PDB file of C-alpha atoms in Angstrom:
ATOM      1  CA  MET A   1      22.777  21.746 -25.225  1.00 42.00           C
ATOM      2  CA  THR A   2      26.197  20.752 -23.925  1.00 45.00           C
ATOM      3  CA  ALA A   3      25.777  18.550 -20.884  1.00 46.00           C
ATOM      4  CA  ALA A   4      25.484  20.388 -17.589  1.00 43.00           C
ATOM      5  CA  PRO A   5      27.814  19.440 -14.717  1.00 40.00           C
ATOM      6  CA  GLY A   6      26.688  16.220 -13.053  1.00 39.00           C
ATOM      7  CA  THR A   7      24.535  15.081 -15.974  1.00 44.00           C
ATOM      8  CA  ALA A   8      25.213  12.502 -18.658  1.00 50.00           C
ATOM      9  CA  PRO A   9      26.481  14.062 -21.892  1.00 58.00           C
ATOM     10  CA  ARG A  10      24.130  14.042 -24.835  1.00 90.00           C
ATOM     11  CA  THR A  11      24.865  11.415 -27.469  1.00 96.00           C
ATOM     12  CA  VAL A  12      25.674  12.505 -31.007  1.00 98.00           C
ATOM     13  CA  THR A  13      26.026   9.863 -33.696  1.00 98.00           C
ATOM     14  CA  VAL A  14      28.363  10.959 -36.481  1.00 98.00           C
ATOM     15  CA  ILE A  15      27.861   8.981 -39.681  1.00 98.00           C
ATOM     16  CA  GLY A  16      31.024   8.894 -41.766  1.00 96.00           C
ATOM     17  CA  ALA A  17      34.669   9.446 -40.859  1.00 95.00           C
ATOM     18  CA  GLY A  18      35.740  11.545 -43.827  1.00 94.00           C
ATOM     19  CA  THR A  19      37.100  15.088 -43.659  1.00 93.00           C
ATOM     20  CA  ILE A  20      33.863  16.718 -42.464  1.00 96.00           C
ATOM     21  CA  GLY A  21      32.897  13.906 -40.125  1.00 97.00           C
ATOM     22  CA  LEU A  22      36.293  14.022 -38.429  1.00 97.00           C
ATOM     23  CA  GLY A  23      35.962  17.754 -37.836  1.00 97.00           C
ATOM     24  CA  TRP A  24      32.509  17.275 -36.286  1.00 98.00           C
ATOM     25  CA  ILE A  25      33.819  14.492 -34.041  1.00 98.00           C
ATOM     26  CA  ALA A  26      36.571  16.729 -32.670  1.00 97.00           C
ATOM     27  CA  LEU A  27      34.176  19.634 -32.158  1.00 97.00           C
ATOM     28  CA  PHE A  28      31.532  17.577 -30.332  1.00 97.00           C
ATOM     29  CA  LEU A  29      34.078  15.893 -28.073  1.00 97.00           C
ATOM     30  CA  GLY A  30      35.543  19.282 -27.296  1.00 97.00           C
ATOM     31  CA  HIS A  31      32.128  20.414 -26.087  1.00 96.00           C
ATOM     32  CA  GLY A  32      31.694  17.498 -23.730  1.00 95.00           C
ATOM     33  CA  LEU A  33      29.309  15.410 -25.814  1.00 97.00           C
ATOM     34  CA  ARG A  34      29.336  11.640 -26.118  1.00 97.00           C
ATOM     35  CA  VAL A  35      30.179  10.763 -29.726  1.00 98.00           C
ATOM     36  CA  ARG A  36      29.369   7.509 -31.464  1.00 98.00           C
ATOM     37  CA  VAL A  37      31.049   7.084 -34.842  1.00 98.00           C
ATOM     38  CA  ASN A  38      29.303   5.029 -37.493  1.00 98.00           C
ATOM     39  CA  SER A  39      31.733   3.893 -40.160  1.00 95.00           C
ATOM     40  CA  ARG A  40      32.198   0.576 -41.908  1.00 90.00           C
ATOM     41  CA  ARG A  41      35.918   1.224 -42.360  1.00 91.00           C
ATOM     42  CA  ALA A  42      37.937  -1.164 -40.193  1.00 93.00           C
ATOM     43  CA  GLU A  43      40.604   1.503 -39.757  1.00 96.00           C
ATOM     44  CA  ALA A  44      38.107   4.114 -38.485  1.00 96.00           C
ATOM     45  CA  PRO A  45      39.450   4.114 -34.887  1.00 96.00           C
ATOM     46  CA  ARG A  46      42.964   4.818 -36.128  1.00 97.00           C
ATOM     47  CA  ILE A  47      41.783   7.516 -38.556  1.00 97.00           C
ATOM     48  CA  VAL A  48      39.755   9.255 -35.845  1.00 97.00           C
ATOM     49  CA  ALA A  49      42.628   9.056 -33.335  1.00 97.00           C
ATOM     50  CA  GLU A  50      45.038  10.646 -35.819  1.00 96.00           C
ATOM     51  CA  ALA A  51      42.528  13.371 -36.672  1.00 96.00           C
ATOM     52  CA  LEU A  52      41.888  14.188 -33.010  1.00 97.00           C
ATOM     53  CA  GLU A  53      45.616  14.548 -32.418  1.00 96.00           C
ATOM     54  CA  LEU A  54      45.812  16.925 -35.382  1.00 95.00           C
ATOM     55  CA  PHE A  55      42.647  18.929 -34.632  1.00 96.00           C
ATOM     56  CA  ALA A  56      42.525  19.102 -30.826  1.00 95.00           C
ATOM     57  CA  PRO A  57      45.053  21.964 -30.452  1.00 94.00           C
ATOM     58  CA  PHE A  58      42.775  24.184 -32.544  1.00 94.00           C
ATOM     59  CA  LEU A  59      39.498  23.673 -30.695  1.00 94.00           C
ATOM     60  CA  SER A  60      38.095  26.818 -29.120  1.00 91.00           C
ATOM     61  CA  GLU A  61      39.249  28.098 -25.751  1.00 86.00           C
ATOM     62  CA  GLY A  62      37.481  26.318 -22.913  1.00 88.00           C
ATOM     63  CA  SER A  63      37.061  23.023 -24.783  1.00 92.00           C
ATOM     64  CA  ALA A  64      37.296  19.764 -22.869  1.00 94.00           C
ATOM     65  CA  ASP A  65      40.683  18.185 -22.209  1.00 95.00           C
ATOM     66  CA  PRO A  66      41.562  15.900 -25.158  1.00 94.00           C
ATOM     67  CA  ALA A  67      42.921  13.370 -22.671  1.00 93.00           C
ATOM     68  CA  GLY A  68      39.320  12.544 -21.767  1.00 93.00           C
ATOM     69  CA  PHE A  69      37.981  12.222 -25.304  1.00 96.00           C
ATOM     70  CA  GLY A  70      38.374   8.447 -25.298  1.00 94.00           C
ATOM     71  CA  GLU A  71      35.927   8.103 -22.409  1.00 95.00           C
ATOM     72  CA  ARG A  72      33.162   9.647 -24.507  1.00 96.00           C
ATOM     73  CA  LEU A  73      34.056   8.187 -27.894  1.00 98.00           C
ATOM     74  CA  GLU A  74      32.794   4.879 -29.274  1.00 97.00           C
ATOM     75  CA  PHE A  75      32.512   3.141 -32.640  1.00 98.00           C
ATOM     76  CA  GLU A  76      29.499   1.271 -33.976  1.00 97.00           C
ATOM     77  CA  PRO A  77      29.611   0.034 -37.598  1.00 96.00           C
ATOM     78  CA  ASP A  78      25.955  -1.067 -37.534  1.00 97.00           C
ATOM     79  CA  LEU A  79      23.828   1.943 -38.514  1.00 98.00           C
ATOM     80  CA  GLU A  80      20.684   0.941 -36.666  1.00 98.00           C
ATOM     81  CA  ARG A  81      22.542   0.301 -33.408  1.00 98.00           C
ATOM     82  CA  ALA A  82      24.544   3.505 -33.862  1.00 98.00           C
ATOM     83  CA  VAL A  83      21.451   5.739 -33.939  1.00 98.00           C
ATOM     84  CA  ALA A  84      19.193   3.735 -31.613  1.00 97.00           C
ATOM     85  CA  ASP A  85      19.497   6.068 -28.611  1.00 95.00           C
ATOM     86  CA  ALA A  86      21.072   9.136 -30.221  1.00 97.00           C
ATOM     87  CA  ASP A  87      19.927  12.630 -29.315  1.00 97.00           C
ATOM     88  CA  VAL A  88      21.439  14.042 -32.511  1.00 98.00           C
ATOM     89  CA  VAL A  89      22.467  12.287 -35.731  1.00 98.00           C
ATOM     90  CA  VAL A  90      24.895  14.062 -38.073  1.00 98.00           C
ATOM     91  CA  GLU A  91      25.159  12.456 -41.528  1.00 98.00           C
ATOM     92  CA  ASN A  92      28.310  12.992 -43.619  1.00 97.00           C
ATOM     93  CA  ALA A  93      27.952  10.454 -46.432  1.00 95.00           C
ATOM     94  CA  PRO A  94      29.083  11.214 -50.015  1.00 94.00           C
ATOM     95  CA  GLU A  95      26.908  13.550 -52.114  1.00 95.00           C
ATOM     96  CA  ASN A  96      24.788  10.764 -53.562  1.00 96.00           C
ATOM     97  CA  LEU A  97      21.039  11.294 -53.290  1.00 97.00           C
ATOM     98  CA  GLU A  98      20.101   7.629 -53.504  1.00 97.00           C
ATOM     99  CA  LEU A  99      22.634   6.747 -50.799  1.00 97.00           C
ATOM    100  CA  LYS A 100      21.372   9.485 -48.487  1.00 98.00           C
ATOM    101  CA  GLN A 101      17.752   8.496 -49.102  1.00 98.00           C
ATOM    102  CA  GLU A 102      18.580   4.931 -48.065  1.00 97.00           C
ATOM    103  CA  LEU A 103      20.469   6.123 -44.991  1.00 97.00           C
ATOM    104  CA  PHE A 104      17.705   8.415 -43.778  1.00 98.00           C
ATOM    105  CA  GLU A 105      15.039   5.797 -44.430  1.00 98.00           C
ATOM    106  CA  ARG A 106      16.940   3.465 -42.096  1.00 98.00           C
ATOM    107  CA  ILE A 107      17.755   6.226 -39.619  1.00 98.00           C
ATOM    108  CA  GLY A 108      14.108   7.281 -39.490  1.00 97.00           C
ATOM    109  CA  LYS A 109      13.083   3.773 -38.462  1.00 97.00           C
ATOM    110  CA  ALA A 110      15.856   3.192 -35.919  1.00 97.00           C
ATOM    111  CA  ALA A 111      16.491   6.550 -34.243  1.00 97.00           C
ATOM    112  CA  PRO A 112      14.290   7.931 -31.454  1.00 97.00           C
ATOM    113  CA  ALA A 113      11.373  10.004 -32.732  1.00 96.00           C
ATOM    114  CA  SER A 114      12.766  12.955 -30.775  1.00 95.00           C
ATOM    115  CA  ALA A 115      16.243  12.792 -32.348  1.00 97.00           C
ATOM    116  CA  LEU A 116      17.436  15.764 -34.357  1.00 97.00           C
ATOM    117  CA  LEU A 117      18.650  14.612 -37.789  1.00 98.00           C
ATOM    118  CA  LEU A 118      21.259  16.818 -39.445  1.00 98.00           C
ATOM    119  CA  SER A 119      22.856  16.384 -42.863  1.00 98.00           C
ATOM    120  CA  SER A 120      26.153  18.000 -43.826  1.00 97.00           C
ATOM    121  CA  THR A 121      25.180  17.929 -47.504  1.00 97.00           C
ATOM    122  CA  SER A 122      26.442  20.858 -49.571  1.00 94.00           C
ATOM    123  CA  THR A 123      23.923  20.531 -52.413  1.00 93.00           C
ATOM    124  CA  LEU A 124      20.897  18.360 -51.605  1.00 96.00           C
ATOM    125  CA  HIS A 125      17.417  19.386 -50.425  1.00 96.00           C
ATOM    126  CA  PRO A 126      16.135  17.907 -47.136  1.00 96.00           C
ATOM    127  CA  ASP A 127      12.796  16.889 -48.676  1.00 97.00           C
ATOM    128  CA  ASP A 128      14.649  14.945 -51.377  1.00 97.00           C
ATOM    129  CA  MET A 129      16.934  13.203 -48.884  1.00 97.00           C
ATOM    130  CA  GLY A 130      13.964  12.281 -46.697  1.00 97.00           C
ATOM    131  CA  ALA A 131      11.681  11.194 -49.537  1.00 97.00           C
ATOM    132  CA  ARG A 132      11.641   7.562 -48.367  1.00 97.00           C
ATOM    133  CA  MET A 133      11.084   8.380 -44.694  1.00 97.00           C
ATOM    134  CA  ALA A 134       7.667   7.920 -43.104  1.00 96.00           C
ATOM    135  CA  ASP A 135       8.303  11.204 -41.259  1.00 96.00           C
ATOM    136  CA  SER A 136      11.064  13.579 -42.349  1.00 97.00           C
ATOM    137  CA  SER A 137       9.953  16.497 -40.184  1.00 97.00           C
ATOM    138  CA  ARG A 138      13.089  16.198 -37.995  1.00 97.00           C
ATOM    139  CA  LEU A 139      15.522  16.268 -40.942  1.00 98.00           C
ATOM    140  CA  VAL A 140      17.435  19.521 -41.359  1.00 98.00           C
ATOM    141  CA  VAL A 141      20.464  20.456 -43.438  1.00 98.00           C
ATOM    142  CA  GLY A 142      23.333  21.689 -41.264  1.00 97.00           C
ATOM    143  CA  HIS A 143      25.979  22.462 -43.884  1.00 97.00           C
ATOM    144  CA  PRO A 144      29.351  23.372 -42.313  1.00 97.00           C
ATOM    145  CA  PHE A 145      32.258  25.176 -43.890  1.00 93.00           C
ATOM    146  CA  ASN A 146      35.456  23.146 -43.830  1.00 93.00           C
ATOM    147  CA  PRO A 147      37.105  22.679 -41.364  1.00 94.00           C
ATOM    148  CA  PRO A 148      33.977  22.426 -39.174  1.00 96.00           C
ATOM    149  CA  HIS A 149      35.917  22.278 -35.903  1.00 96.00           C
ATOM    150  CA  VAL A 150      37.368  25.732 -36.646  1.00 95.00           C
ATOM    151  CA  VAL A 151      35.134  27.683 -39.072  1.00 95.00           C
ATOM    152  CA  PRO A 152      31.972  28.770 -37.220  1.00 96.00           C
ATOM    153  CA  LEU A 153      29.458  29.040 -40.080  1.00 97.00           C
ATOM    154  CA  VAL A 154      26.781  26.370 -40.509  1.00 98.00           C
ATOM    155  CA  GLU A 155      24.054  26.919 -43.088  1.00 98.00           C
ATOM    156  CA  VAL A 156      20.703  25.623 -41.852  1.00 98.00           C
ATOM    157  CA  VAL A 157      18.239  24.648 -44.567  1.00 97.00           C
ATOM    158  CA  ALA A 158      14.699  23.374 -44.023  1.00 96.00           C
ATOM    159  CA  GLY A 159      12.377  21.625 -46.440  1.00 95.00           C
ATOM    160  CA  GLU A 160       8.642  21.995 -46.812  1.00 95.00           C
ATOM    161  CA  ARG A 161       8.175  18.952 -44.584  1.00 96.00           C
ATOM    162  CA  THR A 162      10.646  20.155 -41.937  1.00 97.00           C
ATOM    163  CA  ALA A 163       9.023  21.087 -38.641  1.00 97.00           C
ATOM    164  CA  PRO A 164       9.777  24.623 -37.398  1.00 96.00           C
ATOM    165  CA  ASP A 165      10.718  23.146 -34.014  1.00 97.00           C
ATOM    166  CA  ALA A 166      13.419  21.050 -35.701  1.00 97.00           C
ATOM    167  CA  VAL A 167      14.938  24.191 -37.232  1.00 97.00           C
ATOM    168  CA  ARG A 168      14.871  25.912 -33.865  1.00 97.00           C
ATOM    169  CA  GLU A 169      16.495  22.906 -32.185  1.00 97.00           C
ATOM    170  CA  ALA A 170      19.142  22.736 -34.913  1.00 97.00           C
ATOM    171  CA  VAL A 171      20.047  26.379 -34.329  1.00 97.00           C
ATOM    172  CA  GLU A 172      20.180  25.869 -30.552  1.00 96.00           C
ATOM    173  CA  PHE A 173      22.308  22.752 -30.859  1.00 97.00           C
ATOM    174  CA  LEU A 174      24.773  24.367 -33.249  1.00 97.00           C
ATOM    175  CA  GLU A 175      25.068  27.453 -31.070  1.00 96.00           C
ATOM    176  CA  SER A 176      25.713  25.208 -28.063  1.00 95.00           C
ATOM    177  CA  VAL A 177      28.839  23.856 -29.780  1.00 96.00           C
ATOM    178  CA  GLY A 178      30.109  27.292 -30.711  1.00 95.00           C
ATOM    179  CA  ARG A 179      28.902  27.469 -34.295  1.00 96.00           C
ATOM    180  CA  VAL A 180      27.236  30.426 -36.033  1.00 96.00           C
ATOM    181  CA  PRO A 181      24.116  29.031 -37.737  1.00 97.00           C
ATOM    182  CA  VAL A 182      22.471  31.004 -40.526  1.00 97.00           C
ATOM    183  CA  VAL A 183      19.003  29.838 -41.558  1.00 97.00           C
ATOM    184  CA  LEU A 184      18.536  30.265 -45.299  1.00 97.00           C
ATOM    185  CA  ARG A 185      15.173  31.833 -46.060  1.00 93.00           C
ATOM    186  CA  ARG A 186      14.641  29.486 -48.976  1.00 89.00           C
ATOM    187  CA  PRO A 187      16.587  26.577 -50.475  1.00 84.00           C
ATOM    188  CA  VAL A 188      18.936  27.364 -53.360  1.00 89.00           C
ATOM    189  CA  LEU A 189      21.310  25.058 -55.219  1.00 88.00           C
ATOM    190  CA  ALA A 190      24.665  24.803 -53.378  1.00 91.00           C
ATOM    191  CA  PHE A 191      23.287  27.125 -50.665  1.00 93.00           C
ATOM    192  CA  ALA A 192      24.927  30.512 -50.023  1.00 94.00           C
ATOM    193  CA  ALA A 193      28.551  30.134 -48.875  1.00 94.00           C
ATOM    194  CA  ASN A 194      29.555  27.685 -51.586  1.00 94.00           C
ATOM    195  CA  ARG A 195      27.947  29.847 -54.264  1.00 95.00           C
ATOM    196  CA  LEU A 196      30.036  32.788 -53.105  1.00 95.00           C
ATOM    197  CA  GLN A 197      33.157  30.646 -52.956  1.00 95.00           C
ATOM    198  CA  SER A 198      32.456  29.226 -56.403  1.00 95.00           C
ATOM    199  CA  ALA A 199      32.031  32.678 -57.924  1.00 96.00           C
ATOM    200  CA  LEU A 200      35.421  33.778 -56.612  1.00 96.00           C
ATOM    201  CA  LEU A 201      37.053  30.488 -57.615  1.00 97.00           C
ATOM    202  CA  ARG A 202      35.771  30.803 -61.175  1.00 97.00           C
ATOM    203  CA  GLU A 203      37.476  34.156 -61.640  1.00 97.00           C
ATOM    204  CA  ALA A 204      40.594  32.874 -59.849  1.00 98.00           C
ATOM    205  CA  VAL A 205      40.843  29.984 -62.319  1.00 98.00           C
ATOM    206  CA  HIS A 206      40.316  32.408 -65.214  1.00 98.00           C
ATOM    207  CA  LEU A 207      43.124  34.719 -64.048  1.00 97.00           C
ATOM    208  CA  VAL A 208      45.548  31.815 -63.632  1.00 98.00           C
ATOM    209  CA  ARG A 209      44.555  30.244 -66.965  1.00 97.00           C
ATOM    210  CA  GLU A 210      45.079  33.564 -68.739  1.00 96.00           C
ATOM    211  CA  GLY A 211      48.550  33.934 -67.213  1.00 97.00           C
ATOM    212  CA  VAL A 212      47.708  37.059 -65.223  1.00 97.00           C
ATOM    213  CA  VAL A 213      48.960  35.475 -61.989  1.00 97.00           C
ATOM    214  CA  THR A 214      50.103  32.066 -60.777  1.00 98.00           C
ATOM    215  CA  VAL A 215      48.178  29.930 -58.284  1.00 97.00           C
ATOM    216  CA  GLU A 216      50.491  31.054 -55.474  1.00 97.00           C
ATOM    217  CA  GLU A 217      50.259  34.726 -56.462  1.00 98.00           C
ATOM    218  CA  LEU A 218      46.466  34.527 -56.637  1.00 97.00           C
ATOM    219  CA  ASP A 219      46.387  33.136 -53.106  1.00 97.00           C
ATOM    220  CA  ARG A 220      48.584  36.007 -51.916  1.00 97.00           C
ATOM    221  CA  VAL A 221      46.303  38.533 -53.608  1.00 97.00           C
ATOM    222  CA  VAL A 222      43.267  37.164 -51.752  1.00 96.00           C
ATOM    223  CA  VAL A 223      44.949  36.707 -48.356  1.00 95.00           C
ATOM    224  CA  HIS A 224      46.308  40.259 -48.348  1.00 95.00           C
ATOM    225  CA  SER A 225      43.185  42.025 -49.625  1.00 95.00           C
ATOM    226  CA  ILE A 226      39.750  40.422 -49.907  1.00 94.00           C
ATOM    227  CA  GLY A 227      40.481  37.724 -47.361  1.00 94.00           C
ATOM    228  CA  LEU A 228      41.634  40.258 -44.780  1.00 92.00           C
ATOM    229  CA  ARG A 229      38.675  42.514 -45.468  1.00 92.00           C
ATOM    230  CA  TRP A 230      36.064  39.777 -45.362  1.00 92.00           C
ATOM    231  CA  ALA A 231      37.494  38.268 -42.191  1.00 91.00           C
ATOM    232  CA  THR A 232      36.269  41.383 -40.384  1.00 90.00           C
ATOM    233  CA  VAL A 233      33.310  42.698 -42.400  1.00 91.00           C
ATOM    234  CA  GLY A 234      31.173  41.148 -45.121  1.00 91.00           C
ATOM    235  CA  PRO A 235      31.024  42.424 -48.710  1.00 93.00           C
ATOM    236  CA  PHE A 236      27.995  44.647 -48.212  1.00 92.00           C
ATOM    237  CA  LEU A 237      29.342  46.334 -45.090  1.00 93.00           C
ATOM    238  CA  ALA A 238      32.721  46.704 -46.812  1.00 91.00           C
ATOM    239  CA  PHE A 239      31.194  48.645 -49.685  1.00 89.00           C
ATOM    240  CA  HIS A 240      28.861  50.494 -47.314  1.00 92.00           C
ATOM    241  CA  LEU A 241      32.004  51.793 -45.613  1.00 91.00           C
ATOM    242  CA  GLY A 242      33.639  52.268 -49.017  1.00 87.00           C
ATOM    243  CA  GLY A 243      30.985  54.871 -49.790  1.00 88.00           C
ATOM    244  CA  GLY A 244      32.241  57.081 -46.981  1.00 90.00           C
ATOM    245  CA  GLN A 245      29.633  59.119 -45.160  1.00 89.00           C
ATOM    246  CA  GLY A 246      27.116  58.364 -47.894  1.00 91.00           C
ATOM    247  CA  GLY A 247      27.391  54.629 -47.359  1.00 92.00           C
ATOM    248  CA  LEU A 248      26.217  52.023 -49.840  1.00 90.00           C
ATOM    249  CA  ARG A 249      23.774  54.506 -51.397  1.00 90.00           C
ATOM    250  CA  LYS A 250      26.632  56.757 -52.437  1.00 88.00           C
ATOM    251  CA  TRP A 251      28.883  53.882 -53.533  1.00 86.00           C
ATOM    252  CA  LEU A 252      26.249  52.324 -55.766  1.00 88.00           C
ATOM    253  CA  GLY A 253      25.494  55.728 -57.252  1.00 86.00           C
ATOM    254  CA  THR A 254      29.120  56.298 -58.276  1.00 83.00           C
ATOM    255  CA  LEU A 255      31.519  53.360 -58.571  1.00 77.00           C
ATOM    256  CA  GLY A 256      28.683  50.867 -58.393  1.00 72.00           C
ATOM    257  CA  SER A 257      27.221  52.124 -61.640  1.00 71.00           C
ATOM    258  CA  GLY A 258      29.806  50.131 -63.624  1.00 82.00           C
ATOM    259  CA  LEU A 259      29.209  46.833 -61.864  1.00 87.00           C
ATOM    260  CA  GLU A 260      27.245  45.217 -64.668  1.00 87.00           C
ATOM    261  CA  ARG A 261      29.920  46.060 -67.241  1.00 86.00           C
ATOM    262  CA  GLY A 262      32.526  44.552 -64.944  1.00 89.00           C
ATOM    263  CA  TRP A 263      30.458  41.397 -64.466  1.00 90.00           C
ATOM    264  CA  GLN A 264      30.225  40.938 -68.215  1.00 90.00           C
ATOM    265  CA  ALA A 265      34.035  40.972 -68.431  1.00 91.00           C
ATOM    266  CA  LEU A 266      34.495  38.197 -65.872  1.00 93.00           C
ATOM    267  CA  GLY A 267      35.951  34.976 -67.210  1.00 95.00           C
ATOM    268  CA  ARG A 268      34.217  31.689 -67.926  1.00 95.00           C
ATOM    269  CA  PRO A 269      37.179  29.316 -67.954  1.00 96.00           C
ATOM    270  CA  PRO A 270      36.642  25.806 -69.316  1.00 96.00           C
ATOM    271  CA  MET A 271      37.686  23.125 -66.866  1.00 96.00           C
ATOM    272  CA  ASP A 272      39.414  21.155 -69.604  1.00 97.00           C
ATOM    273  CA  ALA A 273      42.547  19.010 -69.316  1.00 97.00           C
ATOM    274  CA  GLU A 274      44.824  21.982 -69.978  1.00 96.00           C
ATOM    275  CA  THR A 275      43.242  24.085 -67.217  1.00 97.00           C
ATOM    276  CA  VAL A 276      43.340  21.246 -64.695  1.00 97.00           C
ATOM    277  CA  ARG A 277      46.964  20.469 -65.545  1.00 97.00           C
ATOM    278  CA  THR A 278      47.965  24.123 -65.108  1.00 97.00           C
ATOM    279  CA  LEU A 279      46.257  24.432 -61.730  1.00 96.00           C
ATOM    280  CA  VAL A 280      47.573  21.144 -60.365  1.00 97.00           C
ATOM    281  CA  GLU A 281      51.141  21.666 -61.541  1.00 97.00           C
ATOM    282  CA  GLN A 282      51.304  25.174 -60.099  1.00 97.00           C
ATOM    283  CA  ALA A 283      49.698  24.112 -56.799  1.00 96.00           C
ATOM    284  CA  GLU A 284      52.091  21.191 -56.402  1.00 96.00           C
ATOM    285  CA  ALA A 285      55.065  23.391 -57.241  1.00 97.00           C
ATOM    286  CA  ALA A 286      53.978  26.021 -54.707  1.00 96.00           C
ATOM    287  CA  TYR A 287      52.687  23.816 -51.900  1.00 95.00           C
ATOM    288  CA  GLY A 288      54.108  20.341 -52.474  1.00 95.00           C
ATOM    289  CA  GLY A 289      57.110  20.836 -50.217  1.00 93.00           C
ATOM    290  CA  ARG A 290      55.078  20.331 -47.044  1.00 94.00           C
ATOM    291  CA  THR A 291      52.815  17.519 -45.872  1.00 95.00           C
ATOM    292  CA  TYR A 292      49.039  17.697 -45.595  1.00 92.00           C
ATOM    293  CA  GLU A 293      49.327  17.659 -41.795  1.00 94.00           C
ATOM    294  CA  GLU A 294      51.798  20.562 -41.833  1.00 96.00           C
ATOM    295  CA  TRP A 295      49.523  22.672 -44.009  1.00 95.00           C
ATOM    296  CA  VAL A 296      46.482  21.831 -41.849  1.00 94.00           C
ATOM    297  CA  ARG A 297      48.327  22.962 -38.720  1.00 95.00           C
ATOM    298  CA  GLU A 298      49.347  26.229 -40.370  1.00 95.00           C
ATOM    299  CA  ARG A 299      45.829  26.841 -41.731  1.00 94.00           C
ATOM    300  CA  ASP A 300      44.178  26.154 -38.390  1.00 94.00           C
ATOM    301  CA  THR A 301      46.785  28.170 -36.483  1.00 95.00           C
ATOM    302  CA  ARG A 302      46.063  31.206 -38.625  1.00 94.00           C
ATOM    303  CA  GLN A 303      42.293  30.777 -38.598  1.00 94.00           C
ATOM    304  CA  THR A 304      42.054  30.271 -34.844  1.00 93.00           C
ATOM    305  CA  ALA A 305      44.268  33.325 -34.327  1.00 93.00           C
ATOM    306  CA  ILE A 306      41.807  35.406 -36.355  1.00 92.00           C
ATOM    307  CA  LEU A 307      38.855  33.993 -34.396  1.00 92.00           C
ATOM    308  CA  ARG A 308      40.553  34.750 -31.068  1.00 91.00           C
ATOM    309  CA  THR A 309      41.249  38.313 -32.122  1.00 91.00           C
ATOM    310  CA  LEU A 310      37.673  38.847 -33.324  1.00 90.00           C
ATOM    311  CA  ALA A 311      36.343  37.427 -30.050  1.00 88.00           C
ATOM    312  CA  GLU A 312      38.523  39.835 -28.093  1.00 87.00           C
ATOM    313  CA  VAL A 313      37.408  42.950 -29.954  1.00 87.00           C
ATOM    314  CA  GLU A 314      33.757  41.899 -29.789  1.00 78.00           C
ATOM    315  CA  ARG A 315      33.685  41.478 -25.997  1.00 68.00           C
ATOM    316  CA  PRO A 316      31.512  44.189 -24.410  1.00 63.00           C
ATOM    317  CA  ASP A 317      34.181  45.058 -21.838  1.00 57.00           C
ATOM    318  CA  GLY A 318      36.876  45.197 -24.496  1.00 46.00           C
ATOM    319  CA  ALA A 319      39.001  42.834 -22.425  1.00 44.00           C
TER     320      ALA A 319
END
C-alpha cells in the first residue's frame, strides 16, 4: 500500500505523539506515506522533529530519505479536520476506554467511510472502543510492540462487528510498511505478546526481590540465553529442537513431565513499595549513567543488527 512511483502517497493520520505514535510516524514516513499528526500539544512539531532525528537511522534498509520527511509531514490539532480525508487512521491515545470511545465516535463521523481505523491499544476490545460508533466495522486493533519503527510484530485483533475485509486490509497495510502482522484467532485480555512478556517479567521481579540476582544481572541472563534463543526461534520450536530427533513429543515425554511442578514453584511477587523501590534503585544504579537518547540508540542499533542478520539468512539465495 506504499505509494507507487508517480502517484500521490496515501495519507495516514496518527492520533497522539507519545512513544508509540512517534514510532509510527517515523515508520510511515520512511515508507513514503503522507503523515498527518493530530495532537493538541503545542510542542508537538518539536517533539516529532526530535524523535525523527533519533529514530530515522534505524528505519529499515530502503526507507525514504529523512531529508524529505518534512514534505510529507503535517500537523492538525483539530481531530475532525485531521481525519477528514485520511486513508488510514492510527489511534494512540492513553488506555482509557471512555476516551477512546469518544475519539472513535468522532472519527467515525468525520473520516471517509472507506478509511481503515487502527487502534494501538494493548488491552481494549475493538467492539468496546467502537460502542458509540454508528458503524464500527472498519475498526481493528493493530497493537505494535515497542518500538514500532523497529520491532516488526503487530497483533491484529477483530471484534464481532469488525468486517473481514477490514482485517484483510489491516494485514495488507501493515505488511506494506514492513511489519509482521499476526491475527489473533480470538480476543484475550492483553493479547498474546504482552501476556508472554508479563509472565517473564513476573518471575524476573520475583528473582530480584528474593535476592537471587540484581536487575542488571537478570537482564544479562535473558540477553545471553532466552533472548538470544527467542530472537531466532520461538519457544515451541526451541523445545522441539531440544527434544533431539524425537522433537517436542520426546521432550514433553521426558523433561516436560515436570513442567507443572516447576510452574507451581514460580514466584508471585507483590508489587508493594519495597519491591518497587528495589527495582527502581537497582535500575537507576545500573542504567542511570546514560541518557534516554543514548540507551535508545544502543537498543535500536542492536535490534536492527539482529533484524538485518535474520533477513540475510532468510533470503532464498543466501546472499
